[in-house]
XYZ file of C-alpha atoms in Angstrom:
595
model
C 0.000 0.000 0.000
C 2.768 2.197 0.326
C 3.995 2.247 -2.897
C 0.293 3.927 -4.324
C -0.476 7.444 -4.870
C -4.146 8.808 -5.917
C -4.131 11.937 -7.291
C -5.957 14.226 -9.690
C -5.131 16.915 -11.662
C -7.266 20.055 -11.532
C -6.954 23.430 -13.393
C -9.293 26.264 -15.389
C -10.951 24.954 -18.599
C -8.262 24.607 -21.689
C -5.284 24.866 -19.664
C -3.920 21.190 -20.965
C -4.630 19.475 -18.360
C -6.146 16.467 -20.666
C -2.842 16.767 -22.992
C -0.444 16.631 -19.794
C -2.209 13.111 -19.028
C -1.252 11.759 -22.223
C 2.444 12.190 -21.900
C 2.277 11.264 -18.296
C 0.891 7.901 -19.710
C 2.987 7.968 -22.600
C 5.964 7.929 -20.396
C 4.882 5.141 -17.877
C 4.383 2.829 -21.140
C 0.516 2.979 -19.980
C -0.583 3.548 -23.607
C 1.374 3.119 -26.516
C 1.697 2.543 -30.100
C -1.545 2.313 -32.333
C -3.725 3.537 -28.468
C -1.623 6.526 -28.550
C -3.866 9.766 -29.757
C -4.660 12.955 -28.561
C -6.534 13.334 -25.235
C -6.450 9.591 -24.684
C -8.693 9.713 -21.888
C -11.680 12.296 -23.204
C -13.498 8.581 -25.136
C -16.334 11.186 -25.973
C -16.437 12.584 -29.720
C -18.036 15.362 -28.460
C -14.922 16.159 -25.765
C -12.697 16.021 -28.639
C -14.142 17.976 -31.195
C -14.494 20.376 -28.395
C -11.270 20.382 -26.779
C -13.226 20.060 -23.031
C -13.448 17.472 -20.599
C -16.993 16.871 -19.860
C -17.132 13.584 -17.509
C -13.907 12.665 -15.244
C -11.996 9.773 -16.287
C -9.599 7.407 -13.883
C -6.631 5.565 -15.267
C -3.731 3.412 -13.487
C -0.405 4.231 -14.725
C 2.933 1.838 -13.155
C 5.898 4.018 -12.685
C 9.083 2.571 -11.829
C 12.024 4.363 -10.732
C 15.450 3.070 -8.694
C 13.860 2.731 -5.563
C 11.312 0.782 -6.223
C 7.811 0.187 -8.293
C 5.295 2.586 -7.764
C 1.323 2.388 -8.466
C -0.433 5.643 -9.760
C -4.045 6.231 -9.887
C -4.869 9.449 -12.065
C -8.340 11.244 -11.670
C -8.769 13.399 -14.896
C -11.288 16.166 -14.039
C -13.138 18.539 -16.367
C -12.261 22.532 -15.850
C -15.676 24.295 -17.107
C -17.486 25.941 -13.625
C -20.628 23.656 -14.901
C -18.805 20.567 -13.885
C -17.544 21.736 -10.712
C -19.226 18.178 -8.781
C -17.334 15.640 -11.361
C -13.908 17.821 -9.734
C -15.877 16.939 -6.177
C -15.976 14.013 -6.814
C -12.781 13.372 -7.622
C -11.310 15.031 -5.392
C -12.818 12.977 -2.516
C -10.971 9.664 -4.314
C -7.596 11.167 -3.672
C -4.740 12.348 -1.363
C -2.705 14.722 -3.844
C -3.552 16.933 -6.718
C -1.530 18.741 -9.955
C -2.629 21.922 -10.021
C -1.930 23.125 -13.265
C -1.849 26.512 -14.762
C -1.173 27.820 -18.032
C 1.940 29.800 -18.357
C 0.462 32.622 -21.351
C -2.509 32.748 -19.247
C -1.886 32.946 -15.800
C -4.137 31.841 -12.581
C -7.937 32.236 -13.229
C -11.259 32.055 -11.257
C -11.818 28.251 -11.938
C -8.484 27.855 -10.962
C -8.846 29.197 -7.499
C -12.239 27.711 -6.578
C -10.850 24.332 -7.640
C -7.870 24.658 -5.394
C -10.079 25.998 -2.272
C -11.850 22.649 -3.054
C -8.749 20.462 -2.603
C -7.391 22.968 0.373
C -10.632 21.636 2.193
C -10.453 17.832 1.673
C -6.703 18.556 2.993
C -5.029 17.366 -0.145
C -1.607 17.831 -1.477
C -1.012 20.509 -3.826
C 1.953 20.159 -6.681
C 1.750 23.167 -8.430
C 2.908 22.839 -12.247
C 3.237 25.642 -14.788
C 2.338 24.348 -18.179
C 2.542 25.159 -22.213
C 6.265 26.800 -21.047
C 7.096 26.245 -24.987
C 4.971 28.285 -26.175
C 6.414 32.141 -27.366
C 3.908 33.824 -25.510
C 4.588 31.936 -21.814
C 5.407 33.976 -18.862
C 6.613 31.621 -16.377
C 8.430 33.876 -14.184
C 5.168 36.075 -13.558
C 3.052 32.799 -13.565
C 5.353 31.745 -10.780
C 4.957 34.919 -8.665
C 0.845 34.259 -9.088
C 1.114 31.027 -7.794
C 3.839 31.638 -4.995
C 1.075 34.384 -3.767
C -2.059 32.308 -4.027
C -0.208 29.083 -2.397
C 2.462 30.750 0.035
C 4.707 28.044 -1.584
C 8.307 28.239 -2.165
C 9.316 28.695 -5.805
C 11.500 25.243 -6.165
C 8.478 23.432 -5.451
C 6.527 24.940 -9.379
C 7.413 21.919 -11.928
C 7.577 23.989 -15.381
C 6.314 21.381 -17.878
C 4.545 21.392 -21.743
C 2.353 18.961 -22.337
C 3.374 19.509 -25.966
C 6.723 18.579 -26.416
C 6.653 16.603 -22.740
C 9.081 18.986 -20.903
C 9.211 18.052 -17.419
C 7.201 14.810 -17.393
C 9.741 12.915 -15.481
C 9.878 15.746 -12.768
C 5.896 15.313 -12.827
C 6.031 11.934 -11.634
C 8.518 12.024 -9.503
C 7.247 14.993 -7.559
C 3.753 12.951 -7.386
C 5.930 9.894 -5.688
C 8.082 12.075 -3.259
C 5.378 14.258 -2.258
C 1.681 12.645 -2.588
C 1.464 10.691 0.900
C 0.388 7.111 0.620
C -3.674 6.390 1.189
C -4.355 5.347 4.824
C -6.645 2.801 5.524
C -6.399 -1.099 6.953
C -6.619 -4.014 4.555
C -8.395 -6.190 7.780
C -10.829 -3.825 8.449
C -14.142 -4.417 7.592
C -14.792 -3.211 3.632
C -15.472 0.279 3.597
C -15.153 1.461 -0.644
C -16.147 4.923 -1.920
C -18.403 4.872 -5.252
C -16.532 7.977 -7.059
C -18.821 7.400 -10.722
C -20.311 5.235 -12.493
C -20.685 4.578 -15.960
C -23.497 2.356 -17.984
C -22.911 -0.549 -20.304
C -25.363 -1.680 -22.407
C -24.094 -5.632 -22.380
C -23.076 -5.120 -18.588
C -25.750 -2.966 -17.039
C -24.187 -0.535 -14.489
C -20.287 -0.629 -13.733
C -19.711 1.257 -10.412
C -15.899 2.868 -9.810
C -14.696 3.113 -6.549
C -11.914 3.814 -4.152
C -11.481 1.362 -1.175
C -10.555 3.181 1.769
C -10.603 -0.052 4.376
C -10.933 -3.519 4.191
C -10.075 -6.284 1.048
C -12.301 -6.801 -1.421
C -12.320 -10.378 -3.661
C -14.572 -11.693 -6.808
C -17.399 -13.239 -5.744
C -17.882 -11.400 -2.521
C -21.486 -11.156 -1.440
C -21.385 -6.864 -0.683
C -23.874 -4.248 0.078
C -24.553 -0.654 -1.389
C -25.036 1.328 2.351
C -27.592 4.037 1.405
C -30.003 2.156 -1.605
C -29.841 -1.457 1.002
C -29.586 -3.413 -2.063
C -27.040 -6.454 -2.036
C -24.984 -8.084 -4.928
C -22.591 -10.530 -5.849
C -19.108 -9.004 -7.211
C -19.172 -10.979 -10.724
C -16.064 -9.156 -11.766
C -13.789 -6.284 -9.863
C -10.552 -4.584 -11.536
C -8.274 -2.012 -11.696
C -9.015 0.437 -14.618
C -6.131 0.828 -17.690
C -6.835 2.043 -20.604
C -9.421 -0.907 -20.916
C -10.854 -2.699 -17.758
C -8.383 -5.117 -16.385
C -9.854 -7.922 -13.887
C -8.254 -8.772 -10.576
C -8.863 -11.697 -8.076
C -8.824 -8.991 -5.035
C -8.301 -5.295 -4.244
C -7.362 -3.992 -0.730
C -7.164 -0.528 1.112
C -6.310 2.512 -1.307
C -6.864 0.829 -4.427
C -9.057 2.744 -6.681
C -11.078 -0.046 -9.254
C -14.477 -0.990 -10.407
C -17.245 -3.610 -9.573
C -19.374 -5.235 -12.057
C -22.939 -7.197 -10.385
C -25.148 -7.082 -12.944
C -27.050 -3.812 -11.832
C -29.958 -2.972 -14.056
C -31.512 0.373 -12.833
C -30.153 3.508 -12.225
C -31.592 4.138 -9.266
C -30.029 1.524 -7.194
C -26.240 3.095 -7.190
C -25.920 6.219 -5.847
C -22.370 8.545 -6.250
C -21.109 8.820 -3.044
C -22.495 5.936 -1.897
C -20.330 3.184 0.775
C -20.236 -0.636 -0.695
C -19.653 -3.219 2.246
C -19.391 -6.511 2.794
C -23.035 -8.056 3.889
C -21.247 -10.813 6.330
C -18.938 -8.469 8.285
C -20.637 -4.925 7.470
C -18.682 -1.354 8.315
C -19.849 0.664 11.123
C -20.765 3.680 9.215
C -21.018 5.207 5.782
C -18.314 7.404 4.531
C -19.416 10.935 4.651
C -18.796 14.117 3.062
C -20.993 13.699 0.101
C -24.211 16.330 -0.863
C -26.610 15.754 -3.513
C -26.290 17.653 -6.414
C -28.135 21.258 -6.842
C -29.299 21.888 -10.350
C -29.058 25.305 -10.892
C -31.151 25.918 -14.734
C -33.656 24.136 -15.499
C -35.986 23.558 -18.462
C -38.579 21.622 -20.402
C -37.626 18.944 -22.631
C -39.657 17.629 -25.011
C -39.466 15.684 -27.949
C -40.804 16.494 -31.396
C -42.973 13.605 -31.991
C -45.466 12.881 -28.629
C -44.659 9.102 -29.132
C -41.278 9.374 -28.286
C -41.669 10.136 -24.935
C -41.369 6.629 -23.637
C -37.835 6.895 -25.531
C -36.968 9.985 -24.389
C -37.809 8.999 -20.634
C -35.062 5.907 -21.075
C -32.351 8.017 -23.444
C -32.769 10.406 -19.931
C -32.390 7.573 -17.618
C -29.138 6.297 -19.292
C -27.719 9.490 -19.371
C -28.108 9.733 -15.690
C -25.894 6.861 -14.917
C -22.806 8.354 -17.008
C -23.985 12.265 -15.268
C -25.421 12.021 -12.116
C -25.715 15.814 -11.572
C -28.843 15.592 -14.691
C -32.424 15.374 -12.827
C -35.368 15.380 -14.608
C -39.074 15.008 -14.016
C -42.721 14.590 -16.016
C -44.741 17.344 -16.787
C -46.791 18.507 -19.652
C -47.350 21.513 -21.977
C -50.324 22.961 -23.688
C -48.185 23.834 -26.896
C -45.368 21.155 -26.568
C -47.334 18.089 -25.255
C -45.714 15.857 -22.385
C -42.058 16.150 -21.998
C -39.678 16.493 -18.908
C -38.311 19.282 -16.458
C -34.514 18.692 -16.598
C -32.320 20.501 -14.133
C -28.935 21.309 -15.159
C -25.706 22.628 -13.635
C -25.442 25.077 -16.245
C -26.209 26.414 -19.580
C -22.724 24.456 -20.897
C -24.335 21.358 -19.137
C -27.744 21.765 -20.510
C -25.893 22.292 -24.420
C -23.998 18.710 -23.641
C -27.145 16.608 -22.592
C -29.209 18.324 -25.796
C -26.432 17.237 -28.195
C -25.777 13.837 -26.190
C -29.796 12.909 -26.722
C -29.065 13.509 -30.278
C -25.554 11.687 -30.705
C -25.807 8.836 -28.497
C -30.195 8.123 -28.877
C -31.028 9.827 -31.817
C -33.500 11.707 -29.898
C -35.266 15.157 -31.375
C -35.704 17.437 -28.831
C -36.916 21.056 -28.044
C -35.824 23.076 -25.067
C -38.200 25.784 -23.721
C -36.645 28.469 -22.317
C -33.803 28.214 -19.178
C -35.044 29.661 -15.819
C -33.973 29.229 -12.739
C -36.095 28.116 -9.351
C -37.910 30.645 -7.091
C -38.855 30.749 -3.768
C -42.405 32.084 -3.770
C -44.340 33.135 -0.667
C -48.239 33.324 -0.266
C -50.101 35.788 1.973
C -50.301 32.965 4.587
C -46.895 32.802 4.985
C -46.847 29.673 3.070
C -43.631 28.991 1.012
C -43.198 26.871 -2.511
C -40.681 26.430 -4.920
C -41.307 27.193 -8.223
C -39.402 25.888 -11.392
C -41.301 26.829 -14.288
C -43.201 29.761 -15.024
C -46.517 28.132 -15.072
C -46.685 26.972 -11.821
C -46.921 30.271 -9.987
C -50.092 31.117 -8.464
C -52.700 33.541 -8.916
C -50.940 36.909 -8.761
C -53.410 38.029 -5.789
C -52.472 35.324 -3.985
C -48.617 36.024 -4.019
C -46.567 37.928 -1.362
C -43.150 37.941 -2.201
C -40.936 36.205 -4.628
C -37.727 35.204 -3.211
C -34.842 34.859 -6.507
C -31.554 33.017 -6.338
C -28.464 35.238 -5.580
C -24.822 34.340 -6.656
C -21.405 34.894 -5.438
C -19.507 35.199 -8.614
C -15.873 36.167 -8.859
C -14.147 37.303 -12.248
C -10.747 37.912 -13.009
C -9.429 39.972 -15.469
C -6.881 41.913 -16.646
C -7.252 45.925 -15.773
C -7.974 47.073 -19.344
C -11.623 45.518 -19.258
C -12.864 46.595 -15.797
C -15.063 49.203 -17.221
C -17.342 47.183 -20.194
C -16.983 44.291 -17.350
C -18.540 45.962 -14.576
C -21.376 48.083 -17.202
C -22.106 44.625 -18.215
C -22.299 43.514 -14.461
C -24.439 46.741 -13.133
C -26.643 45.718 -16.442
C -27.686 42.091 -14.921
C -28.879 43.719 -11.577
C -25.336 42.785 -10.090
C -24.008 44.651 -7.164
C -20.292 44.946 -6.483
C -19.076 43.089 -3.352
C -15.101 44.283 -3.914
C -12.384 44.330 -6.374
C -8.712 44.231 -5.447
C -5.479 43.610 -7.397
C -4.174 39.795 -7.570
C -0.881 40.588 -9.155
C 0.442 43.069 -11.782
C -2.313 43.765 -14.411
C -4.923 41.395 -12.929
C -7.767 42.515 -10.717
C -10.068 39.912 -8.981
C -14.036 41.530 -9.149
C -16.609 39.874 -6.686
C -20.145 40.528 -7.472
C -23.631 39.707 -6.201
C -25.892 38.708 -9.066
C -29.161 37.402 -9.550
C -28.917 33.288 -10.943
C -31.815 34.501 -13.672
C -29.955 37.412 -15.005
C -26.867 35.318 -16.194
C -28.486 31.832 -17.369
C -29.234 32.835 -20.409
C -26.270 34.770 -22.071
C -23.909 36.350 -19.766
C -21.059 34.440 -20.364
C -20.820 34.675 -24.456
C -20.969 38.491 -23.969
C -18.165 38.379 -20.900
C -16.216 36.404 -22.990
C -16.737 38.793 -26.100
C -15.934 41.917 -24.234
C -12.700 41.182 -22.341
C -11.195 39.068 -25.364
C -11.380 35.918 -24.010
C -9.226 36.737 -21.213
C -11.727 37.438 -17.940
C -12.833 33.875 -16.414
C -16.203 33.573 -14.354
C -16.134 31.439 -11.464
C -19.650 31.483 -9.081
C -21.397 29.577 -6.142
C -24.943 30.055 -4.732
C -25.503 32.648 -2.204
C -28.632 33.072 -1.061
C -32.641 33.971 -1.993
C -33.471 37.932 -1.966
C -36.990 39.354 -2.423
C -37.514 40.678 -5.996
C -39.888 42.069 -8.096
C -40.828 39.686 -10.418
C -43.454 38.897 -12.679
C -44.557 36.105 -15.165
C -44.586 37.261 -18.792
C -46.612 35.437 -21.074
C -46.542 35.449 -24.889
C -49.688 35.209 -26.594
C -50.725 33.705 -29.979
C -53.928 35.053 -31.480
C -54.719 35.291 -27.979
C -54.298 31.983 -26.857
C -50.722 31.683 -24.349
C -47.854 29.576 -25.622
C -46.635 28.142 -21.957
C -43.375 26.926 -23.331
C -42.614 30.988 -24.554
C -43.324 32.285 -20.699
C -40.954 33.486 -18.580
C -40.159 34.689 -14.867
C -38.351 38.376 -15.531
C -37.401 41.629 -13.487
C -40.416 44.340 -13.617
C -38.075 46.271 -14.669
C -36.802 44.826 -17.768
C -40.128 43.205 -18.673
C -41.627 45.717 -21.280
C -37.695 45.472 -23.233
C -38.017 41.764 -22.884
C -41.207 41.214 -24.096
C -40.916 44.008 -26.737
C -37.547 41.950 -28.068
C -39.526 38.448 -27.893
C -42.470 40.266 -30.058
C -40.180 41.211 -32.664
C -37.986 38.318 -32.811
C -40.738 35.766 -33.310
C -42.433 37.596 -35.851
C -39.632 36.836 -38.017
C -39.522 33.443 -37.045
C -43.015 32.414 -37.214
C -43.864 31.573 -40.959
C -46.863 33.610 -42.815
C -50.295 31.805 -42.774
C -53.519 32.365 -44.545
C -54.456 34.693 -41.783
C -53.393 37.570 -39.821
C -51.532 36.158 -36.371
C -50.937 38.929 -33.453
C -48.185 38.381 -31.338
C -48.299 39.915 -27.811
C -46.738 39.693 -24.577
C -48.783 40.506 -21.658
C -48.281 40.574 -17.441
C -51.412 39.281 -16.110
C -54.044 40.793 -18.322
C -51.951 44.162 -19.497
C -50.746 44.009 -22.782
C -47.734 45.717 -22.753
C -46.018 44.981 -26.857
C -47.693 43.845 -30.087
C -46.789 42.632 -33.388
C -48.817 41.436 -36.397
C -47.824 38.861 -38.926
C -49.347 39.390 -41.582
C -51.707 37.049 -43.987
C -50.600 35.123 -47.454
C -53.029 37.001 -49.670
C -54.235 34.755 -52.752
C -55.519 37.509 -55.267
C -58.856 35.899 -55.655
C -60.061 38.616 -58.314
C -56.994 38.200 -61.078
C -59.656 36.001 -62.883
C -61.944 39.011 -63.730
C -61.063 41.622 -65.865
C -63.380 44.420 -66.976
C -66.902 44.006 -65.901
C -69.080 44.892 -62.968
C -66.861 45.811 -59.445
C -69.960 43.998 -57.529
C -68.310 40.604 -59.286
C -65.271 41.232 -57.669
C -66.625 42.257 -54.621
C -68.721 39.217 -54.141
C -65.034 37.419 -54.679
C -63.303 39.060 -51.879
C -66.253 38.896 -49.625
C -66.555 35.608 -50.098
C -62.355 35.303 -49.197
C -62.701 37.530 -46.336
C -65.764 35.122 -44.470
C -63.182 32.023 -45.352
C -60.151 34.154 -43.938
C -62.297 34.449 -40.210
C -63.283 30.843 -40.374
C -59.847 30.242 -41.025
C -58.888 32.081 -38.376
C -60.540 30.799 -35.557
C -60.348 27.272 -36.047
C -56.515 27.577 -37.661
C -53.692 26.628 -35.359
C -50.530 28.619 -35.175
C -47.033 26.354 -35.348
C -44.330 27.761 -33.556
C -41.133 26.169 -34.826
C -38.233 25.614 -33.114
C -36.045 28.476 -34.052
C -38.124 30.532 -32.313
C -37.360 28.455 -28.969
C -33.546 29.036 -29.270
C -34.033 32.444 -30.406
C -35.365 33.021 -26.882
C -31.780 32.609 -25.518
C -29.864 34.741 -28.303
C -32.052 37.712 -27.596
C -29.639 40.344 -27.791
């Protein structure tokens, strides 16, 4: 046991973390040959042709130096603030992590929340500066960043390129020397950690875990603590680049168990396994459930897929536990499913996974956030989707979700940053200088103000350079209220939204004029509105296809051709009242690029 070391590596979005992997395996002989390609351990097409890490991946890597033969258990994590429980996760598998930072880019806000992460589950930190080939690295001033935000001494920074595999070596050996060996006792009763789990469709559901006391051996008749359910072990292993079986697995091994599990339901992340005979005394803790933070309605395009759409959900749950979802149905969409999501990057990923992996056609109704709303008894709910608030006379309050967001940036952008900031409702907490150019901004925001397109624009504005980094703060009283878009006078539920009183009359002005050039022409006139309550507060008309009905006559009496467009006009009002308007699904995404 005292030659294994867990550790992850951690670091902002498209710092290289997932290239640095590959040479580390590269130079333990863990992968080689034909295996060999670019971020080895992102097996999703959709993680490569993006260049992110979306789920975290563990490996086991053999390193052998002079004194001796070492076991290393890597936890890749992704970087993007919406995956911020995969890094949790992780992180709660391991005793040491890389914290890696790109040397042209500097420290940034994922950066720091994933190291006050690690800081708490008292991990080692090996800080490593990497892309130090590139012309436009600054290691020095890199290295006075992290000597600040770590209090470290500068001997202990590893410069290393994941490129051209600079300081690989030093990598590993720093891992060895400085990551302490897991603690546990291999007689102890079994105490394992369930870290992820993935789904097979040959092997139902294959569980991974770290085992923090006790032996486990195939065959073993175990327990899952918190579901009660019990299993045989068919198969355990340690995990390579494929799954490699092993007769047994004892303290601070990190492997996976195969037992035939069907249903999602009955493994739980964070979950204890144990043996039945000689159980553990208690459940390992430091595990919360996951909070969605957006949510929205999915539905799919034909009604008869939603039996399909229910399982594609259910599957996708096993590989991403932080996706919930539940039934509930819409007067313009039919039945479909409230999904919560960890963000609007999450909420992209499961829309294109439905598509990719099930071959599922889906629309998305607009992202809101939940809200705490109070009657006059004093009687609180919470409310997801628009539709669900009560009767406007019977509301008190509405409590909306505050964040804690932190941005850094360099000086230059301040100004656009914190008009864009003031713009969203937020309200400055503090800004100080990190080092040199950068300045750290902390802001109070509301959730609903920034679920939709914040990000693009902060990204657009500074250059690409400020990174967002935020955590839920609490629920403040605002004044809300529901704005409902109207088609021919009958209310399109999926369209409605929660928004600011303030900025409801722009809003709903915006959604007027952005659907009417979505919506296609139809025999009739269509008006668009948006309305609060019963006030109409912006209008647009679409209007009809007009056949011309009296090309037919020419010359003779006009009370020919006005019996010809009378006659059209009578067809145009039948038409219109029993006519349906389609809304197509442009017009749902449009929602979100309002600009």
């Amino acid at each position: 046991m005292k030659n294994i070391r867990n550790f992850c590596i951690i670091a902002h979005i498209d710092h290289g973390k997932s290239t640095l992997a590959d040479r580390l395996l590269e130079y333990t002989d863990t992968v080689t040959g034909k295996d060999m390609e670019a971020q080895v351990l992102d097996d999703m097409d959709l993680e490569r042709e993006r260049g992110i890490t979306i789920k975290s991946h563990a490996i086991q890597m053999a390193f052998r130096r002079g004194d001796g033969d070492y076991t290393l258990n890597l936890i890749d994590t992704p970087g993007h603030v919406d995956f911020s429980y995969e890094v949790s996760r992780s992180i709660a598998a391991c005793e040491g992590a890389l914290l890696i930072v790109d040397a042209s880019q500097g420290i940034q806000a994922q950066t720091i929340s994933n190291l006050y992460m690690a800081i708490e589950n008292d991990l080692e930190i090996i800080p490593v500066i990497n892309k130090c080939d590139l012309d436009s690295a600054k290691p020095d001033e890199v290295e006075d960043q992290i000597v600040d935000l770590l209090g470290c001494d500068r001997s202990e920074i590893i410069r290393a390129s994941g490129k051209t595999g600079m300081g690989v070596e030093d990598v590993l050996n720093a891992i060895v020397d400085r990551v302490p060996a897991p603690k546990g006792d291999p007689e102890a009763p079994l105490q394992a950690l369930i870290f992820d789990s993935v789904f097979n469709p040959f092997r139902g559901i294959i569980a991974y875990f770290k085992i923090v006391n006790g032996t486990l051996r195939t065959g073993d008749f175990v327990k899952f603590v918190s579901t009660g359910k019990e299993y045989h072990a068919d198969e355990i292993g340690v995990l390579k680049l494929q799954m490699s079986p092993r007769k047994e697995l004892s303290a601070g091994n990190v492997g996976y168990i195969i037992s035939g599990i069907k249903s999602s339901k009955e493994v739980k992340v964070g979950d204890t396994i144990t043996h039945v005979s000689r159980p553990c005394e208690k459940a390992i803790d430091g595990f919360e459930e996951v909070k969605p933070m957006v949510f929205a309605g999915v539905y799919p395009i034909e009604t008869e897929d939603f039996e399909n759409l229910r399982a594609s959900l259910e599957k996708l749950q096993l590989n991403d536990a932080s996706l919930t979802f539940q039934p509930e149905s819409s007067a313009a969409l039919g039945f479909g499913f409230r999904c919560g999501f960890l963000g609007l990057l999450h909420m992209e990923i499961i829309q294109e996974r439905l598509g990719r992996e099930f071959d599922m056609d889906v629309i998305t109704t607009v992202p809101n956030v939940s809200y705490k709303v109070f009657d006059k008894k004093g009687n609180e709910t919470e409310v997801h989707n628009p539709s669900g608030l009560p009767e406007p006379t019977l509301i008190d309050h509405i409590e909306e979700p505050y964040i804690r967001s932190t941005i850094i940036t360099q000086a230059d952008y301040i100004g656009p940053i914190m008009t864009l900031c003031l713009g969203k409702r937020g309200e400055l907490v503090k800004q100080e200088y990190i080092s040199g150019n950068r300045m750290e901004i902390t802001f109070d925001m509301p959730l609903g103000e920034i679920v939709i397109d914040f990000y693009d624009k902060l990204k657009s504005i500074s250059k690409g350079y400020a990174s967002f980094d935020y955590h839920l703060h609490d629920f403040r009283p605002s004044n809300l209220v529901k704005l409902d878009i109207l088609l021919n006078g009958e209310s399109v539920d999926a369209l409605s939204t929660l928004t600011h009183a303030d900025n409801a009359v722009r809003f709903g002005r915006r959604m007027c004029e952005k659907l009417k050039e979505l919506i296609p022409r139809q025999q009739f006139d269509i008006a668009i509105q948006a309305a609060i309550g019963a006030k109409i507060i912006a209008r647009e008309t679409i209007k009809a296809v007009r056949k011309d009905v009296t090309a037919k006559c020419y010359g003779g009496d006009i009370s020919r051709k006005r019996k010809l467009l009378e006659k059209q006009k009578a067809g145009k009002k039948r038409m219109k009242q029993i006519g349906s308007v389609e809304v197509p699904q442009k017009a749902f995404l449009a929602v979100l690029k309002l600009d």
